[in-house]
Amino acid sequence: MRIDGVRHASHIVWDWNGTLFHDTDAVIGATNSAFAEIGLEPISLERYRELYCVPIPRFYERLLGRLPTDAEWLMMDDAFHRHYSEHRVRCGLAEGVDLLLEGWQAAGHSQSILSMYGHDELIPLVRGFGIEARFVRVDGRTGPSGGGKSTHMVRHLAALKGVDPGRTVVIGDAVDDAVAARDAGAHAVLYTGGSHSRASLLAAGVPVVDTLAEAVEVATQLARDAAAG
């Protein structure tokens, strides 16, 4: 989805799962339902956040003690997405998202979404929450799941008219968001409400916050510093 707009000095690229969309319970529920199918013990939220990493097969390696075979990975991935579709219907936007998106847009800035959730599933979700018009572009994953975000981020920013990566801040809940921001020449702020523990996020070497309101405050300052520099 794309909406042409005016040239903006500051831009936020939002992650979706675990950031704008508070689906932590769905992720843990789907993970444990998938684990039950393949004989793995259930995992707690704390343990999940401690071990989670991208690419996803490495996460399973941490659990299994070895990398899954291609056949095992496909089975695990299929089981997770099947169960996630059932669990996510009970999830909603993170606290205060509507006002944060409105405030950033009202201040004359632009924002977009880049997610590794499937594009065809993402668009109706965003639309269903009534926030579609807040974004100049919404991109979900196309192609196989489980990989990193860097290539997608470079392509996403290149598709945005008048957006300078150096004055762009990526807000997400995973170390991979910070890696993708770095690889695209943007800044990053990481949020503790999603897939990673605070300790894991701090290792990325970017600002870490506990609320999305704080994330927007930090993004505002990063954008100002970039403009001044």
Short mmCIF file of C-alpha atoms in Angstrom, two decimals:
data_model
loop_
_atom_site.label_atom_id
_atom_site.label_comp_id
_atom_site.label_asym_id
_atom_site.label_seq_id
_atom_site.Cartn_x
_atom_site.Cartn_y
_atom_site.Cartn_z
CA MET A 1 0.00 0.00 0.00
CA ARG A 2 1.25 3.44 -0.86
CA ILE A 3 -0.10 6.92 -0.39
CA ASP A 4 1.79 9.80 -1.98
CA GLY A 5 2.32 12.76 0.31
CA VAL A 6 4.38 15.84 0.90
CA ARG A 7 8.08 15.81 1.61
CA HIS A 8 8.78 15.21 5.32
CA ALA A 9 11.96 15.91 7.26
CA SER A 10 11.48 13.09 9.79
CA HIS A 11 10.16 9.59 9.27
CA ILE A 12 9.39 6.57 11.46
CA VAL A 13 9.36 3.03 10.14
CA TRP A 14 7.23 0.99 12.54
CA ASP A 15 7.50 -2.73 13.05
CA TRP A 16 4.13 -4.48 13.35
CA ASN A 17 4.22 -7.73 15.36
CA GLY A 18 5.22 -7.10 18.95
CA THR A 19 5.38 -3.35 18.37
CA LEU A 20 2.24 -1.66 17.02
CA PHE A 21 0.33 -4.95 17.24
CA HIS A 22 0.47 -6.40 20.76
CA ASP A 23 0.45 -10.07 19.86
CA THR A 24 2.86 -11.47 22.46
CA ASP A 25 0.24 -13.82 23.91
CA ALA A 26 -0.60 -15.06 20.40
CA VAL A 27 3.07 -15.69 19.60
CA ILE A 28 3.66 -17.68 22.79
CA GLY A 29 0.39 -19.57 22.39
CA ALA A 30 1.15 -20.44 18.77
CA THR A 31 4.75 -21.38 19.59
CA ASN A 32 3.68 -23.78 22.33
CA SER A 33 0.88 -25.26 20.20
CA ALA A 34 3.41 -25.85 17.44
CA PHE A 35 5.91 -27.31 19.93
CA ALA A 36 3.27 -29.76 21.18
CA GLU A 37 2.86 -31.08 17.64
CA ILE A 38 6.55 -31.95 17.38
CA GLY A 39 7.11 -33.16 20.93
CA LEU A 40 8.87 -30.14 22.44
CA GLU A 41 8.16 -28.89 25.95
CA PRO A 42 6.26 -25.58 26.26
CA ILE A 43 8.29 -22.39 26.67
CA SER A 44 7.63 -19.45 28.99
CA LEU A 45 7.51 -15.84 27.78
CA GLU A 46 10.70 -15.10 29.69
CA ARG A 47 12.53 -18.03 28.12
CA TYR A 48 11.22 -17.12 24.67
CA ARG A 49 12.52 -13.56 25.00
CA GLU A 50 15.85 -14.87 26.23
CA LEU A 51 16.36 -17.22 23.26
CA TYR A 52 14.55 -15.55 20.37
CA CYS A 53 16.68 -14.50 17.39
CA VAL A 54 16.60 -14.08 13.62
CA PRO A 55 16.90 -16.00 11.35
CA ILE A 56 14.23 -18.12 13.08
CA PRO A 57 15.94 -21.49 12.46
CA ARG A 58 18.69 -20.27 14.82
CA PHE A 59 16.03 -19.79 17.50
CA TYR A 60 15.03 -23.42 17.06
CA GLU A 61 18.71 -24.38 17.21
CA ARG A 62 18.92 -22.81 20.65
CA LEU A 63 15.96 -24.92 21.73
CA LEU A 64 16.93 -28.20 20.06
CA GLY A 65 20.68 -27.98 20.45
CA ARG A 66 21.04 -28.30 16.68
CA LEU A 67 19.74 -26.64 13.54
CA PRO A 68 16.48 -28.19 12.33
CA THR A 69 16.57 -29.99 9.01
CA ASP A 70 14.85 -28.28 6.09
CA ALA A 71 11.88 -30.64 6.49
CA GLU A 72 11.66 -29.95 10.25
CA TRP A 73 11.85 -26.19 9.68
CA LEU A 74 9.04 -26.25 7.14
CA MET A 75 6.88 -28.32 9.50
CA MET A 76 7.59 -26.01 12.47
CA ASP A 77 6.98 -22.87 10.44
CA ASP A 78 3.70 -24.19 9.04
CA ALA A 79 2.50 -25.26 12.49
CA PHE A 80 3.36 -21.88 14.02
CA HIS A 81 1.56 -19.83 11.37
CA ARG A 82 -1.48 -22.11 11.49
CA HIS A 83 -1.83 -21.70 15.24
CA TYR A 84 -0.92 -18.00 15.16
CA SER A 85 -3.86 -17.29 12.85
CA GLU A 86 -6.16 -18.74 15.51
CA HIS A 87 -4.58 -16.90 18.44
CA ARG A 88 -4.12 -13.43 16.92
CA VAL A 89 -7.86 -12.71 16.63
CA ARG A 90 -7.84 -11.96 20.37
CA CYS A 91 -5.05 -9.37 20.08
CA GLY A 92 -5.18 -5.61 19.55
CA LEU A 93 -2.99 -2.57 19.12
CA ALA A 94 -0.45 -1.73 21.80
CA GLU A 95 -1.52 0.79 24.41
CA GLY A 96 -1.74 4.36 23.13
CA VAL A 97 -0.91 3.54 19.50
CA ASP A 98 -3.80 5.53 18.02
CA LEU A 99 -2.76 8.76 19.75
CA LEU A 100 0.94 8.28 18.99
CA LEU A 101 0.32 7.75 15.28
CA GLU A 102 -2.06 10.70 15.16
CA GLY A 103 0.35 12.97 17.02
CA TRP A 104 3.34 12.13 14.81
CA GLN A 105 1.29 12.74 11.66
CA ALA A 106 -0.24 15.95 13.04
CA ALA A 107 3.27 17.27 13.75
CA GLY A 108 3.97 17.11 10.00
CA HIS A 109 6.05 13.95 9.99
CA SER A 110 5.60 10.76 7.96
CA GLN A 111 5.52 7.13 9.00
CA SER A 112 5.30 3.69 7.46
CA ILE A 113 5.15 0.02 8.44
CA LEU A 114 7.63 -2.67 7.48
CA SER A 115 6.83 -6.12 8.83
CA MET A 116 8.01 -9.67 8.27
CA TYR A 117 4.38 -10.75 8.65
CA GLY A 118 2.94 -11.84 5.31
CA HIS A 119 1.93 -8.85 3.17
CA ASP A 120 -1.45 -10.24 2.15
CA GLU A 121 -2.36 -10.85 5.81
CA LEU A 122 -0.90 -7.56 7.07
CA ILE A 123 -2.84 -5.13 4.87
CA PRO A 124 -6.37 -6.15 6.01
CA LEU A 125 -5.18 -6.18 9.65
CA VAL A 126 -3.91 -2.60 9.47
CA ARG A 127 -7.03 -1.55 7.59
CA GLY A 128 -9.27 -3.27 10.12
CA PHE A 129 -7.86 -1.19 12.97
CA GLY A 130 -8.70 2.02 11.10
CA ILE A 131 -5.11 3.31 11.04
CA GLU A 132 -4.27 2.80 7.36
CA ALA A 133 -4.38 6.52 6.55
CA ARG A 134 -1.64 7.25 9.10
CA PHE A 135 1.01 5.61 6.90
CA VAL A 136 2.57 6.57 3.58
CA ARG A 137 3.39 2.93 2.94
CA VAL A 138 2.71 -0.49 4.48
CA ASP A 139 4.92 -3.40 3.46
CA GLY A 140 4.70 -6.96 4.70
CA ARG A 141 6.89 -9.92 3.85
CA THR A 142 6.82 -11.45 0.43
CA GLY A 143 8.62 -14.74 -0.09
CA PRO A 144 9.74 -17.32 2.50
CA SER A 145 9.45 -16.58 6.22
CA GLY A 146 12.14 -16.79 8.87
CA GLY A 147 14.79 -14.47 7.44
CA GLY A 148 16.14 -11.05 8.41
CA LYS A 149 14.75 -7.62 7.62
CA SER A 150 17.77 -5.75 6.20
CA THR A 151 17.15 -6.26 2.48
CA HIS A 152 13.47 -5.48 2.96
CA MET A 153 14.32 -2.28 4.87
CA VAL A 154 16.64 -0.99 2.15
CA ARG A 155 13.96 -1.66 -0.46
CA HIS A 156 11.23 -0.12 1.73
CA LEU A 157 13.09 3.16 2.25
CA ALA A 158 14.10 3.36 -1.39
CA ALA A 159 10.41 3.22 -2.34
CA LEU A 160 9.50 6.23 -0.17
CA LYS A 161 9.55 9.62 -1.89
CA GLY A 162 11.35 12.39 -0.02
CA VAL A 163 12.43 10.24 2.92
CA ASP A 164 16.06 10.54 3.99
CA PRO A 165 17.32 7.36 5.72
CA GLY A 166 19.61 9.52 7.84
CA ARG A 167 16.55 11.25 9.32
CA THR A 168 14.55 8.05 9.66
CA VAL A 169 14.04 6.08 12.88
CA VAL A 170 13.03 2.43 12.95
CA ILE A 171 10.94 1.44 15.99
CA GLY A 172 10.74 -2.28 16.65
CA ASP A 173 10.93 -5.00 19.28
CA ALA A 174 13.79 -7.11 17.90
CA VAL A 175 17.55 -6.82 17.49
CA ASP A 176 16.94 -7.52 13.80
CA ASP A 177 15.12 -4.16 13.57
CA ALA A 178 18.28 -2.40 14.72
CA VAL A 179 20.42 -4.39 12.29
CA ALA A 180 18.06 -3.54 9.42
CA ALA A 181 18.08 0.15 10.37
CA ARG A 182 21.88 0.19 10.44
CA ASP A 183 22.14 -1.56 7.09
CA ALA A 184 19.72 0.96 5.55
CA GLY A 185 21.51 4.00 7.02
CA ALA A 186 18.72 4.77 9.52
CA HIS A 187 18.50 5.06 13.32
CA ALA A 188 16.70 2.62 15.62
CA VAL A 189 14.85 2.53 18.93
CA LEU A 190 13.97 -0.85 20.45
CA TYR A 191 10.89 -1.56 22.56
CA THR A 192 10.81 -4.15 25.36
CA GLY A 193 7.14 -5.09 24.93
CA GLY A 194 7.68 -7.71 22.25
CA SER A 195 9.95 -10.63 21.40
CA HIS A 196 13.26 -9.84 23.16
CA SER A 197 14.44 -9.43 26.72
CA ARG A 198 15.83 -6.04 27.71
CA ALA A 199 19.32 -7.55 28.01
CA SER A 200 19.12 -8.87 24.45
CA LEU A 201 17.98 -5.51 23.11
CA LEU A 202 20.68 -3.56 24.95
CA ALA A 203 23.29 -5.66 23.17
CA ALA A 204 22.22 -4.00 19.90
CA GLY A 205 23.80 -0.72 21.02
CA VAL A 206 20.76 1.49 20.32
CA PRO A 207 18.27 3.20 22.68
CA VAL A 208 15.95 0.75 24.47
CA VAL A 209 12.61 1.86 25.93
CA ASP A 210 9.70 0.29 27.81
CA THR A 211 6.82 2.14 26.13
CA LEU A 212 6.02 3.25 22.60
CA ALA A 213 5.46 6.78 23.90
CA GLU A 214 9.11 6.79 25.03
CA ALA A 215 10.11 5.37 21.65
CA VAL A 216 8.50 8.31 19.84
CA GLU A 217 10.17 10.78 22.22
CA VAL A 218 13.57 9.26 21.50
CA ALA A 219 12.82 9.11 17.77
CA THR A 220 11.95 12.81 17.83
CA GLN A 221 15.28 13.65 19.47
CA LEU A 222 17.25 11.42 17.09
CA ALA A 223 15.59 13.09 14.12
CA ARG A 224 16.36 16.54 15.53
CA ASP A 225 20.00 15.62 16.15
CA ALA A 226 20.30 14.30 12.60
CA ALA A 227 18.80 17.49 11.21
CA ALA A 228 21.17 19.62 13.29
CA GLY A 229 24.16 17.57 12.20
#
